[in-house]
mmCIF file of C-alpha atoms in Angstrom:
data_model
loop_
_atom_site.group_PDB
_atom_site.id
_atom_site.type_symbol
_atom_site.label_atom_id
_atom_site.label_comp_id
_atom_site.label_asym_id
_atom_site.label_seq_id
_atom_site.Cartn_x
_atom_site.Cartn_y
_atom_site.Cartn_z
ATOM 1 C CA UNK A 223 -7.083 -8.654 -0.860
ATOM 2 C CA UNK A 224 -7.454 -5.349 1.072
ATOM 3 C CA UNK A 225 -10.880 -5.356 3.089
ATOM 4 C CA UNK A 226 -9.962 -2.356 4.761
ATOM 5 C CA UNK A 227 -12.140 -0.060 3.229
ATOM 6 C CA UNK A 228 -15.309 -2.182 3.476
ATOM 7 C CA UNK A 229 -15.047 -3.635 6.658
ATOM 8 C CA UNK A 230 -12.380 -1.842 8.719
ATOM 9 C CA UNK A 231 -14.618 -0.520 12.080
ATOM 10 C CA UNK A 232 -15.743 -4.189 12.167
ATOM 11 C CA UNK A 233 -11.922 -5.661 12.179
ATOM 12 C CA UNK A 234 -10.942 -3.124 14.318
ATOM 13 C CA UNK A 235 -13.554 -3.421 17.200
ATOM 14 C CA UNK A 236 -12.908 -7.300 17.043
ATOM 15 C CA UNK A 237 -9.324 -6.558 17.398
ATOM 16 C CA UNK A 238 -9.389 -4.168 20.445
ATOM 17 C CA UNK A 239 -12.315 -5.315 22.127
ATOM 18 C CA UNK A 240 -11.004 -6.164 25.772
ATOM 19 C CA UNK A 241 -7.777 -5.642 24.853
ATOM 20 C CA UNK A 242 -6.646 -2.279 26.692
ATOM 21 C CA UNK A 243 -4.437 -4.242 29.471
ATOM 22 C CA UNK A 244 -2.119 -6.210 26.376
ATOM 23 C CA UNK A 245 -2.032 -2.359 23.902
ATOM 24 C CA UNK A 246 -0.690 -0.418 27.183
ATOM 25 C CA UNK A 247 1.683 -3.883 28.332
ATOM 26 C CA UNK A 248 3.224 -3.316 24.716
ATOM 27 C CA UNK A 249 3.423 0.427 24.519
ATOM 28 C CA UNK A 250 4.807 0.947 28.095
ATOM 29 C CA UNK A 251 7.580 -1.917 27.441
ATOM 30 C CA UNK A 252 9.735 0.761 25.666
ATOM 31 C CA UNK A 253 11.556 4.060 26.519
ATOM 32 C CA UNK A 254 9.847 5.898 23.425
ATOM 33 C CA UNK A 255 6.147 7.038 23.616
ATOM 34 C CA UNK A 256 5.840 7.099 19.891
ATOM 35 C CA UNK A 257 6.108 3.686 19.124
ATOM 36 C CA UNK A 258 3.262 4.082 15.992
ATOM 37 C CA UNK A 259 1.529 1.328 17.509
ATOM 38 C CA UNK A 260 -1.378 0.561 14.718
ATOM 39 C CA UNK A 261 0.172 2.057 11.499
ATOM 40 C CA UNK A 262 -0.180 -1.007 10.024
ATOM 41 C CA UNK A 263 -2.447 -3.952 10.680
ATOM 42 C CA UNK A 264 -3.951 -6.932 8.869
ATOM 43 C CA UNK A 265 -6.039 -9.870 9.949
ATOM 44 C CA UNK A 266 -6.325 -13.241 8.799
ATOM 45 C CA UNK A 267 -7.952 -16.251 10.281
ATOM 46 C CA UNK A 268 -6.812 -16.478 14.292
ATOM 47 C CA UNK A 269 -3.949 -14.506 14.155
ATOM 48 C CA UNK A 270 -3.531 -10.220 13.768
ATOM 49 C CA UNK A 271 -0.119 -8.287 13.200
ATOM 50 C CA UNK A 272 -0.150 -5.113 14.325
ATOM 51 C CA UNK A 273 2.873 -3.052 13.860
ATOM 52 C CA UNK A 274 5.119 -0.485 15.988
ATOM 53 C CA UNK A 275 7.270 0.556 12.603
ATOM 54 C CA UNK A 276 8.797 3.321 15.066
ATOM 55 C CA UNK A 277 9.906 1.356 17.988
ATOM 56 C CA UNK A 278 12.512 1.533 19.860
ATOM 57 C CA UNK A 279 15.418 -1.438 20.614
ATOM 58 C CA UNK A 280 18.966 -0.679 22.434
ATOM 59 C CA UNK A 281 17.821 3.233 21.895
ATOM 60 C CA UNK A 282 17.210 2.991 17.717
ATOM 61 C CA UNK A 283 13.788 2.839 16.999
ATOM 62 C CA UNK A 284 14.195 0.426 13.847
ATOM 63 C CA UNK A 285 10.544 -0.843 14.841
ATOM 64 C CA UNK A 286 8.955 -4.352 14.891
ATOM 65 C CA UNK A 287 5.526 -6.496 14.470
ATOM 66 C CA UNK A 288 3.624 -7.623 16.745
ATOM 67 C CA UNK A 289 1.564 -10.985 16.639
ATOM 68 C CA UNK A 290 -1.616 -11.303 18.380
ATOM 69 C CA UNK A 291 -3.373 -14.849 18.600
ATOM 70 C CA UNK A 292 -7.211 -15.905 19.133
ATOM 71 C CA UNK A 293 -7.175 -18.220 22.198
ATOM 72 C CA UNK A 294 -9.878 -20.509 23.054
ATOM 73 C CA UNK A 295 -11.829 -18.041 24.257
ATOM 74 C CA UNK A 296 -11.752 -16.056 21.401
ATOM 75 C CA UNK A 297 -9.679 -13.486 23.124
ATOM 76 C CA UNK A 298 -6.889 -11.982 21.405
ATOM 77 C CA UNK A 299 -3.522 -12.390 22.868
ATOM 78 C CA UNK A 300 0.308 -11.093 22.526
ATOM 79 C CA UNK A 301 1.817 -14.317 20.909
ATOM 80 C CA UNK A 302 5.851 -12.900 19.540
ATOM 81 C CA UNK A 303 7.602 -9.927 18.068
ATOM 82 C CA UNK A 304 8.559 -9.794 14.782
ATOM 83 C CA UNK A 305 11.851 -8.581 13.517
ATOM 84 C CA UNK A 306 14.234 -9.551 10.277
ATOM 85 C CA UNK A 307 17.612 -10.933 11.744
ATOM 86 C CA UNK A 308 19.544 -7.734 9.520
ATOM 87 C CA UNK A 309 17.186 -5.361 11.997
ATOM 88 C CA UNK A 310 20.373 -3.214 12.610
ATOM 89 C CA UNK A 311 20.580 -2.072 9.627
ATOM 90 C CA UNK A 312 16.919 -1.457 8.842
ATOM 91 C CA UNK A 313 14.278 1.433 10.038
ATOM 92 C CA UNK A 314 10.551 1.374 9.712
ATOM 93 C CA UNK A 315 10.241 -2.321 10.130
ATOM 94 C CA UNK A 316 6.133 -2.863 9.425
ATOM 95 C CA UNK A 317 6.035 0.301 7.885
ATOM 96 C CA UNK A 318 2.817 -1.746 6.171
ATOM 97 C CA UNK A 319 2.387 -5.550 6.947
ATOM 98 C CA UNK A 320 0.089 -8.064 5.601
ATOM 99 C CA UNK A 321 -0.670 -11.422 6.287
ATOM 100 C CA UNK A 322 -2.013 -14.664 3.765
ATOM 101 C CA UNK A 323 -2.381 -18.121 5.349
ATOM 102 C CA UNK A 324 0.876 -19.243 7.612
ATOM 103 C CA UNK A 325 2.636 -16.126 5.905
ATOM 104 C CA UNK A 326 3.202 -12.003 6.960
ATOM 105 C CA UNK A 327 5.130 -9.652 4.884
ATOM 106 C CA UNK A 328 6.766 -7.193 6.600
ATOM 107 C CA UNK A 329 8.186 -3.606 4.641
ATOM 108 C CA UNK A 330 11.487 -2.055 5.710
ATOM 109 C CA UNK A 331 13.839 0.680 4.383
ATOM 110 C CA UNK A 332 17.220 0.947 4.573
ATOM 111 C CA UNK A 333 18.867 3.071 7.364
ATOM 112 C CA UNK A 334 21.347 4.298 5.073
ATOM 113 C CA UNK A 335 20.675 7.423 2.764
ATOM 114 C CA UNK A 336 21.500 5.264 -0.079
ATOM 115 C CA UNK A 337 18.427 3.042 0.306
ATOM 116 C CA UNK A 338 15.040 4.007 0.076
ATOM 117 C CA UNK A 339 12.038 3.892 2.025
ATOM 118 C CA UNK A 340 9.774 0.137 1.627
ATOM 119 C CA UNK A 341 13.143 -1.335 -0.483
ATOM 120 C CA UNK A 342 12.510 -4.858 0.846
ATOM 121 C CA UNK A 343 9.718 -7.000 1.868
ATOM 122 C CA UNK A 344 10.624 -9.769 4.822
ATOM 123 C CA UNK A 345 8.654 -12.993 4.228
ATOM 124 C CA UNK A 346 7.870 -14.634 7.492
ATOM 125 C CA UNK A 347 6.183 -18.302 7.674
ATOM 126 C CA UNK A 348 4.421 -19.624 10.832
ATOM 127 C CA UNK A 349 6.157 -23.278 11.760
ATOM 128 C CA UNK A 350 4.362 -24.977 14.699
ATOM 129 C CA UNK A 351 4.476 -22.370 17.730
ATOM 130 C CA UNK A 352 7.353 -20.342 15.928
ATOM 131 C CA UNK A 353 7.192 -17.247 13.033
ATOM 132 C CA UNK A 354 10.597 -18.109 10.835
ATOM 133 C CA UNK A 355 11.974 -15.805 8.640
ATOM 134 C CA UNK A 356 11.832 -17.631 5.007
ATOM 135 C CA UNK A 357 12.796 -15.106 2.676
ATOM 136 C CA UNK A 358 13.147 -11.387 1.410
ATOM 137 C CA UNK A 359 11.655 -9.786 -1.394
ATOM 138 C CA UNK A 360 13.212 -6.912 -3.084
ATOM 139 C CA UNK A 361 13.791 -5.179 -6.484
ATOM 140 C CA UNK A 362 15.308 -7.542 -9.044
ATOM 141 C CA UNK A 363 16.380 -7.437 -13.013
ATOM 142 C CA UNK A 364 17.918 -3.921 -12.600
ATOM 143 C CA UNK A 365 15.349 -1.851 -11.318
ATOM 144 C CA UNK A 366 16.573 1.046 -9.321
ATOM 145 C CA UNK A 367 13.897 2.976 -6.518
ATOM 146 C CA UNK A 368 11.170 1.917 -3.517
ATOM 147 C CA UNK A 369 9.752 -0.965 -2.755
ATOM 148 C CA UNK A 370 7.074 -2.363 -0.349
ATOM 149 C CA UNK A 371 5.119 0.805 0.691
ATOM 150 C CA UNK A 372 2.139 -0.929 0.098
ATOM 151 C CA UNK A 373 1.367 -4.984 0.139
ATOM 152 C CA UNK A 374 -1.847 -6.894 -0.785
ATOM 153 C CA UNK A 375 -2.573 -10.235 -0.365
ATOM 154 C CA UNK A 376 -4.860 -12.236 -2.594
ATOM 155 C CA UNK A 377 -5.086 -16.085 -2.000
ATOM 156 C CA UNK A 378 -1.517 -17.728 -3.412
ATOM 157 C CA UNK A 379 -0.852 -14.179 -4.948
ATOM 158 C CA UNK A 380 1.241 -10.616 -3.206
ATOM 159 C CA UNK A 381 1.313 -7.669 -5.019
ATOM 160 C CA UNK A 382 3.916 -5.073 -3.667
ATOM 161 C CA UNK A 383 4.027 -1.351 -4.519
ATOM 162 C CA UNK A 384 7.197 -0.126 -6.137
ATOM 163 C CA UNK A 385 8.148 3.191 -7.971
ATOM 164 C CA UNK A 386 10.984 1.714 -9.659
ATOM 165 C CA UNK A 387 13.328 2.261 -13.277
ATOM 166 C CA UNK A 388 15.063 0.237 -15.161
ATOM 167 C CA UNK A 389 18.339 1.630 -16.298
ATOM 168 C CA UNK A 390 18.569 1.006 -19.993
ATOM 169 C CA UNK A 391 21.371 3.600 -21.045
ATOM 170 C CA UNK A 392 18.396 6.028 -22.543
ATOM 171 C CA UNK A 393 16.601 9.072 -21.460
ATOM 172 C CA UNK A 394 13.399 7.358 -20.934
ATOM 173 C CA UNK A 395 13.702 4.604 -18.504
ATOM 174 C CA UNK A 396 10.942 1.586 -17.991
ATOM 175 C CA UNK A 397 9.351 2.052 -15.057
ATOM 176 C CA UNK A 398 7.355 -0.415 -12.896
ATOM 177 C CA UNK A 399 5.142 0.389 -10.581
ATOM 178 C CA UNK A 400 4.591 -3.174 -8.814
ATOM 179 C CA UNK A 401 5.846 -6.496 -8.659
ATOM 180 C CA UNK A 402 3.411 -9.244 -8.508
ATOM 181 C CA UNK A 403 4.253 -13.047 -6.832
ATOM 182 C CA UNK A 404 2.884 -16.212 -6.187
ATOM 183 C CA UNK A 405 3.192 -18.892 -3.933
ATOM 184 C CA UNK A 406 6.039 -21.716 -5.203
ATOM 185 C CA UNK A 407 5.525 -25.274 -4.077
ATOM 186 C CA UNK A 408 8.852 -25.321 -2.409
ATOM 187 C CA UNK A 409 6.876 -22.377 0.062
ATOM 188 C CA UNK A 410 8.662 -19.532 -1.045
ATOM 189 C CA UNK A 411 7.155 -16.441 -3.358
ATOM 190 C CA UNK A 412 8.308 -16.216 -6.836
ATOM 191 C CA UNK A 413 7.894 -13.280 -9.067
ATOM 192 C CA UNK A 414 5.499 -13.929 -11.958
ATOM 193 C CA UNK A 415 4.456 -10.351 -12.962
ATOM 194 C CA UNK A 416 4.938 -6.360 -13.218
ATOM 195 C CA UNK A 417 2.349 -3.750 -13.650
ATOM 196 C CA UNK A 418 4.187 -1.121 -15.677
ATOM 197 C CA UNK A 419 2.941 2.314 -17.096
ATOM 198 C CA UNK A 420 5.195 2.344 -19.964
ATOM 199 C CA UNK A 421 2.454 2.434 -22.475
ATOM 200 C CA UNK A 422 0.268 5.325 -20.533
ATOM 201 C CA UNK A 423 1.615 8.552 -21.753
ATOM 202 C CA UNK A 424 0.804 11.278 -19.144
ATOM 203 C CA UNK A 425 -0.042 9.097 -16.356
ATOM 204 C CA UNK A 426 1.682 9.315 -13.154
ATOM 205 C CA UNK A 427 2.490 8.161 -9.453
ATOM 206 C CA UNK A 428 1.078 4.503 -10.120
ATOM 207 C CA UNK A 429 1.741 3.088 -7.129
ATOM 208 C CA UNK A 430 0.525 4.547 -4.095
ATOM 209 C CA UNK A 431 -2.573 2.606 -3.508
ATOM 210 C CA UNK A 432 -2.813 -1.186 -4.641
ATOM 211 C CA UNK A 433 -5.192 -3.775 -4.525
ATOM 212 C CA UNK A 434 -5.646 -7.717 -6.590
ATOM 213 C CA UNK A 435 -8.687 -10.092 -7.180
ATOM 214 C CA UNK A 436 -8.301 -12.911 -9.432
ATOM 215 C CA UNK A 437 -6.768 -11.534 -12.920
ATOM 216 C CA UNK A 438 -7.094 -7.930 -12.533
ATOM 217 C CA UNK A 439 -4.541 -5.812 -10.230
ATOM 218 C CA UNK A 440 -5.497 -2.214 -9.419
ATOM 219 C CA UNK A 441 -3.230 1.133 -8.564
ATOM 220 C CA UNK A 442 -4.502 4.351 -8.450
ATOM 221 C CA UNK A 443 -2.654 7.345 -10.487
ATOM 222 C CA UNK A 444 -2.769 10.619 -11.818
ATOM 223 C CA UNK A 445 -3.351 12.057 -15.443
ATOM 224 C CA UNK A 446 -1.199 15.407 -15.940
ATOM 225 C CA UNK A 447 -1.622 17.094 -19.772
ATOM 226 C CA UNK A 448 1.653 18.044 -20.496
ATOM 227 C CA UNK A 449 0.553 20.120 -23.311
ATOM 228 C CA UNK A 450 -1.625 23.024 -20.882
ATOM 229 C CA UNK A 451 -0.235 25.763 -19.500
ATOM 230 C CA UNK A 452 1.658 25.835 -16.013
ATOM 231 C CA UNK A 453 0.258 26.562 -12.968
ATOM 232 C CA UNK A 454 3.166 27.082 -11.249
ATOM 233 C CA UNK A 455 7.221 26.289 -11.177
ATOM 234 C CA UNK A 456 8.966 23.808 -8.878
ATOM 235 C CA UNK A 457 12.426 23.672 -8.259
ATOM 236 C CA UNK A 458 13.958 20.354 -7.311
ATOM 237 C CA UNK A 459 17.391 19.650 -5.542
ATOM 238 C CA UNK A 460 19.364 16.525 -5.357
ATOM 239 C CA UNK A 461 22.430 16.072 -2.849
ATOM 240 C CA UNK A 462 25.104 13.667 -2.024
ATOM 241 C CA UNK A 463 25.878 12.098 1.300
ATOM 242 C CA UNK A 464 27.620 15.164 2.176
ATOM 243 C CA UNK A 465 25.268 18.034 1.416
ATOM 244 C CA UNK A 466 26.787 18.604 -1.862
ATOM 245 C CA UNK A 467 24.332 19.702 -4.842
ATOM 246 C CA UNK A 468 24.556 17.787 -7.254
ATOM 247 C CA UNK A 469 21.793 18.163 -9.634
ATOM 248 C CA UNK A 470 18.768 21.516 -9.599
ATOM 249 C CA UNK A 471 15.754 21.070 -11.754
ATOM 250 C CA UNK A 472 13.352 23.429 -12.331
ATOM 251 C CA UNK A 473 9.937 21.903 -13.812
ATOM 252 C CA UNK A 474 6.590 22.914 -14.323
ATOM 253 C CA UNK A 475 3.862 21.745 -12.699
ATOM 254 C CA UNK A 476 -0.028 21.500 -13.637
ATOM 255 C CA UNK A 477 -3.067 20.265 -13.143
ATOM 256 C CA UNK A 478 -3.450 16.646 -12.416
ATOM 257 C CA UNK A 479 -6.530 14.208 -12.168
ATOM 258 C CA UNK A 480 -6.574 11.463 -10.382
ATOM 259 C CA UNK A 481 -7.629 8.371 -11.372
ATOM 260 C CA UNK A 482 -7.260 4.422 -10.695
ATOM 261 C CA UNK A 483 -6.359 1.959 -13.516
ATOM 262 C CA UNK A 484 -7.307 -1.535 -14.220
ATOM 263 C CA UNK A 485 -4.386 -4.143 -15.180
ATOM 264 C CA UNK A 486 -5.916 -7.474 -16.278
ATOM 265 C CA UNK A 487 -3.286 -10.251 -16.448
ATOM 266 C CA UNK A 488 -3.380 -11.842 -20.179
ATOM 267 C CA UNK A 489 -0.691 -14.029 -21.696
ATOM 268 C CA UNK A 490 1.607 -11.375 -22.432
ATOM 269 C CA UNK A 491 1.621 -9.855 -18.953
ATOM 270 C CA UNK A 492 -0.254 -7.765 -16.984
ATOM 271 C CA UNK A 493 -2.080 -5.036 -19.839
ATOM 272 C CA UNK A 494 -3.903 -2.219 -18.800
ATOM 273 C CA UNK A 495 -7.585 -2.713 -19.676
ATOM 274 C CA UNK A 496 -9.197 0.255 -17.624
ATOM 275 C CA UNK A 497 -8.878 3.532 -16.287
ATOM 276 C CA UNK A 498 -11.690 4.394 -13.614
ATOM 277 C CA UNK A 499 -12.522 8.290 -13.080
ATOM 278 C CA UNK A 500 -15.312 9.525 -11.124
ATOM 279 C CA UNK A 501 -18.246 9.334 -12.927
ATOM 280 C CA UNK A 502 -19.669 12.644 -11.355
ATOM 281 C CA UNK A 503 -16.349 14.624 -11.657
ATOM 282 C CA UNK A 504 -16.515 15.742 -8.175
ATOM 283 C CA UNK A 505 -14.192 12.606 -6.757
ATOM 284 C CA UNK A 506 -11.105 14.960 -4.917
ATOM 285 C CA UNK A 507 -8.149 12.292 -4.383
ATOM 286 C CA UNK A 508 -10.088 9.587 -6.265
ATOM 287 C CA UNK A 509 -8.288 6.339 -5.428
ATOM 288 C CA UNK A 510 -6.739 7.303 -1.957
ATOM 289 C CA UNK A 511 -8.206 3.698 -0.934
ATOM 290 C CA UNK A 512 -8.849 0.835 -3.541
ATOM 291 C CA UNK A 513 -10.844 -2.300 -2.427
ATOM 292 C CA UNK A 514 -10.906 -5.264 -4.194
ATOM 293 C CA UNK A 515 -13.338 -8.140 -2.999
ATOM 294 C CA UNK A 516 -15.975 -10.476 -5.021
ATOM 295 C CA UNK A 517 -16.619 -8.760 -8.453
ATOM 296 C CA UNK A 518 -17.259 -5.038 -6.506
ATOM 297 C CA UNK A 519 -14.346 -2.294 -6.595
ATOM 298 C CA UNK A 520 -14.100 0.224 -4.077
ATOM 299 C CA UNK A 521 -12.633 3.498 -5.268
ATOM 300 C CA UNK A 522 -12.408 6.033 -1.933
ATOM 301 C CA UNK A 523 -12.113 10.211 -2.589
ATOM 302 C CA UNK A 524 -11.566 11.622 0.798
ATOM 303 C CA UNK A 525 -12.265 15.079 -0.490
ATOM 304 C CA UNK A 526 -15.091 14.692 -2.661
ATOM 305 C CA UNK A 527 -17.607 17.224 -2.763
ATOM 306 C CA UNK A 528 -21.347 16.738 -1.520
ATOM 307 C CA UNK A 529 -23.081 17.783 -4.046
ATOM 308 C CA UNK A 530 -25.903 18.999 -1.984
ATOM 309 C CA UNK A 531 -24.746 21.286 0.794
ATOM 310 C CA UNK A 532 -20.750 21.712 -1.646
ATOM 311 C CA UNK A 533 -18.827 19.983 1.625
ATOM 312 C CA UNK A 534 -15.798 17.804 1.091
ATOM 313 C CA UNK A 535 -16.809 15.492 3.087
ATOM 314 C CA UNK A 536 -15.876 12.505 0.892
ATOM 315 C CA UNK A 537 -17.267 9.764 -1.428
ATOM 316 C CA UNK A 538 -16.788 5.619 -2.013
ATOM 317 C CA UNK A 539 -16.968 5.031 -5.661
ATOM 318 C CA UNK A 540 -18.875 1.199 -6.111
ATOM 319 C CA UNK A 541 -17.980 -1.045 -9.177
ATOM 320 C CA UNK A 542 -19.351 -3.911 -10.420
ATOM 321 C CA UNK A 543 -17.751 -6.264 -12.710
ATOM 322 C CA UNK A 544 -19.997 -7.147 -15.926
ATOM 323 C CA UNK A 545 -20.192 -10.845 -17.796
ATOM 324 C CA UNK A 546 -17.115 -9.146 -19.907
ATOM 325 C CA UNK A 547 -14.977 -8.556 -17.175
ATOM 326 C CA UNK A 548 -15.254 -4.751 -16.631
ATOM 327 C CA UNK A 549 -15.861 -2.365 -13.834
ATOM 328 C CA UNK A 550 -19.099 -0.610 -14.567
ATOM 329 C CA UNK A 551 -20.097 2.332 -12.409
ATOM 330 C CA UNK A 552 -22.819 1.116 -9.432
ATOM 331 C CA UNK A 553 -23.233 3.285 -6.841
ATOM 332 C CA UNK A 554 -21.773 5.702 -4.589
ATOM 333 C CA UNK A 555 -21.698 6.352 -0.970
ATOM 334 C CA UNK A 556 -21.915 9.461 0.832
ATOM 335 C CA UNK A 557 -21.163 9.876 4.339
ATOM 336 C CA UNK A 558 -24.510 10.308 6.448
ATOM 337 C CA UNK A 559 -23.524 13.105 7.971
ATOM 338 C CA UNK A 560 -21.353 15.014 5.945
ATOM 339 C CA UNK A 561 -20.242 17.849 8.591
ATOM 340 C CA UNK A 562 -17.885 14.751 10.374
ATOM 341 C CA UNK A 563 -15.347 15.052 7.545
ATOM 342 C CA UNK A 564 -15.535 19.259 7.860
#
């Protein structure tokens, strides 16, 4: 469950608080500056991981995790680097990270141009003093694309972001937009579900932001009309591994709105049951942060307009869950001074 959005200055001063001597230790340990210490952090129970997806080994900066332990004096200290034993072959390592119990997920991409950025998840499990490398999650059943840019943790349950088709021999391929798993007995993570768009006609780029509580799973998107007018025409260029063209398309592109849908898990699978706009049409980037925790949803719009002095200073969209399971507008948040976001 991502509490990022609710409580993130909280996790972050408990994180950093009288920890200046271990940060600079760990940034000054390698020959890079930009070791994109913090891109990715998550917190659960005693321990933190805090990634460096851009640091640098033997002069390639594949990157690595970094696990930080409460002590008995409630101090946080550097416990072990993370990194999967196929490192050489990987870049970006804790691009995003999370953590759930004894477990931490770790994204990676491929260093080849064939692969593509988040295409595997490494499962790590916490054995005694040691962080063992269990297992690694990737695309299955013929799905072709990313995966892992984004990874939520709720209880027994991982949902992973994925912009992913299945080749079927047609036009229109299936796509899936994220892979949900859940903890086996035998301690690994089996799949159990997919949030798909196949049945949303219009609807776009599910996958960016995720988040899961309980049954429902949320992912923001965007709604395009294909039927209205260009704004404007974009030309788009494949290559192959040597430079060579091998595909030009030139599309149009229009208006889109974004918007963050609802999947509630039912015994067919995981059905779409909701699509949450801003309920004052002012909500800029609506769903650019989704929080999940207790019955309330979260919906961030980074650009929202103030409706009082017109700044985009930003809005949190609250919902509340009703006795029949669905999000009902509650309240929204405005920054209390609006001029910090100008």
């Amino acid at each position: 469950m991502n509490f990022k959005l609710l409580i993130f200055f909280a996790l972050f001063t408990s994180l950093i608080k009288g920890q200046d001597f271990q940060i600079n230790a760990l940034v000054s340990d390698s020959i890079f500056y930009d070791q994109r210490f913090g891109s990715s952090v998550a917190v659960y129970g005693n321990v933190a991981a805090v990634t460096a997806s851009n640091a640098a080994e033997d002069g390639v900066r594949s990157g690595a995790v970094l696990i930080f332990e409460k002590n008995e004096k409630s101090e946080w200290e550097f416990s072990t680097k993370l990194k999967p034993a196929d490192s050489k072959r990987l870049l970006g390592i804790g691009a995003k990270v999370a953590l759930a119990k004894e477990y931490v997920f770790i994204s990676a991409r491929g260093n080849s141009r064939r692969q593509h950025y988040g295409s595997f998840v490494y499962v790590f499990r916490k054995e005694g003093n040691d962080w063992v490398e269990t297992q690694m999650l990737k695309l299955e059943g013929g799905y072709q694309g990313s995966f892992g840019s984004n990874i939520e943790v709720d209880g027994n349950r991982v949902i992973v972001s994925a912009n992913a088709d299945l080749k079927t021999g047609t036009l229109e391929n299936e796509k899936c937009n994220a892979f949900i798993s859940e903890l086996a007995p035998d301690g690994l993570w089996a799949l159990t579900g997919e949030i798909k768009n196949t049945e949303l006609d219009g609807y776009q780029f599910l996958n960016q932001v995720i988040d899961l509580e309980g049954s429902h799973a949320f992912v923001n998107g965007y709604f395009e009309d294909t039927t209205a007018e260009p704004i404007w025409f974009c030309t788009m260029t494949a290559k192959d591994e040597k430079g060579k063209i091998i595909m030009k398309k030139r599309s149009p592109c229009r208006s889109i709105k974004p918007m963050t849908f609802v999947f509630t898990e039912t015994n067919a699978g995981w059905v779409n049951t909701q699509i949450l706009k801003p309920w004052d049409n002012e909500g800029r980037e609506f769903g650019c942060a989704i929080s999940a925790h207790d019955g309330m949803l979260a919906v961030s719009a980074k650009h929202a307009k103030n409706t009082s002095n017109k700044s985009l200073a930003g809005k949190v969209y609250l919902y509340k869950i009703d006795a029949n399971g669905i999000y009902q507008p509650f309240q929204i948040i405005y920054p209390k001074d609006s001029h910090y976001s100008q």
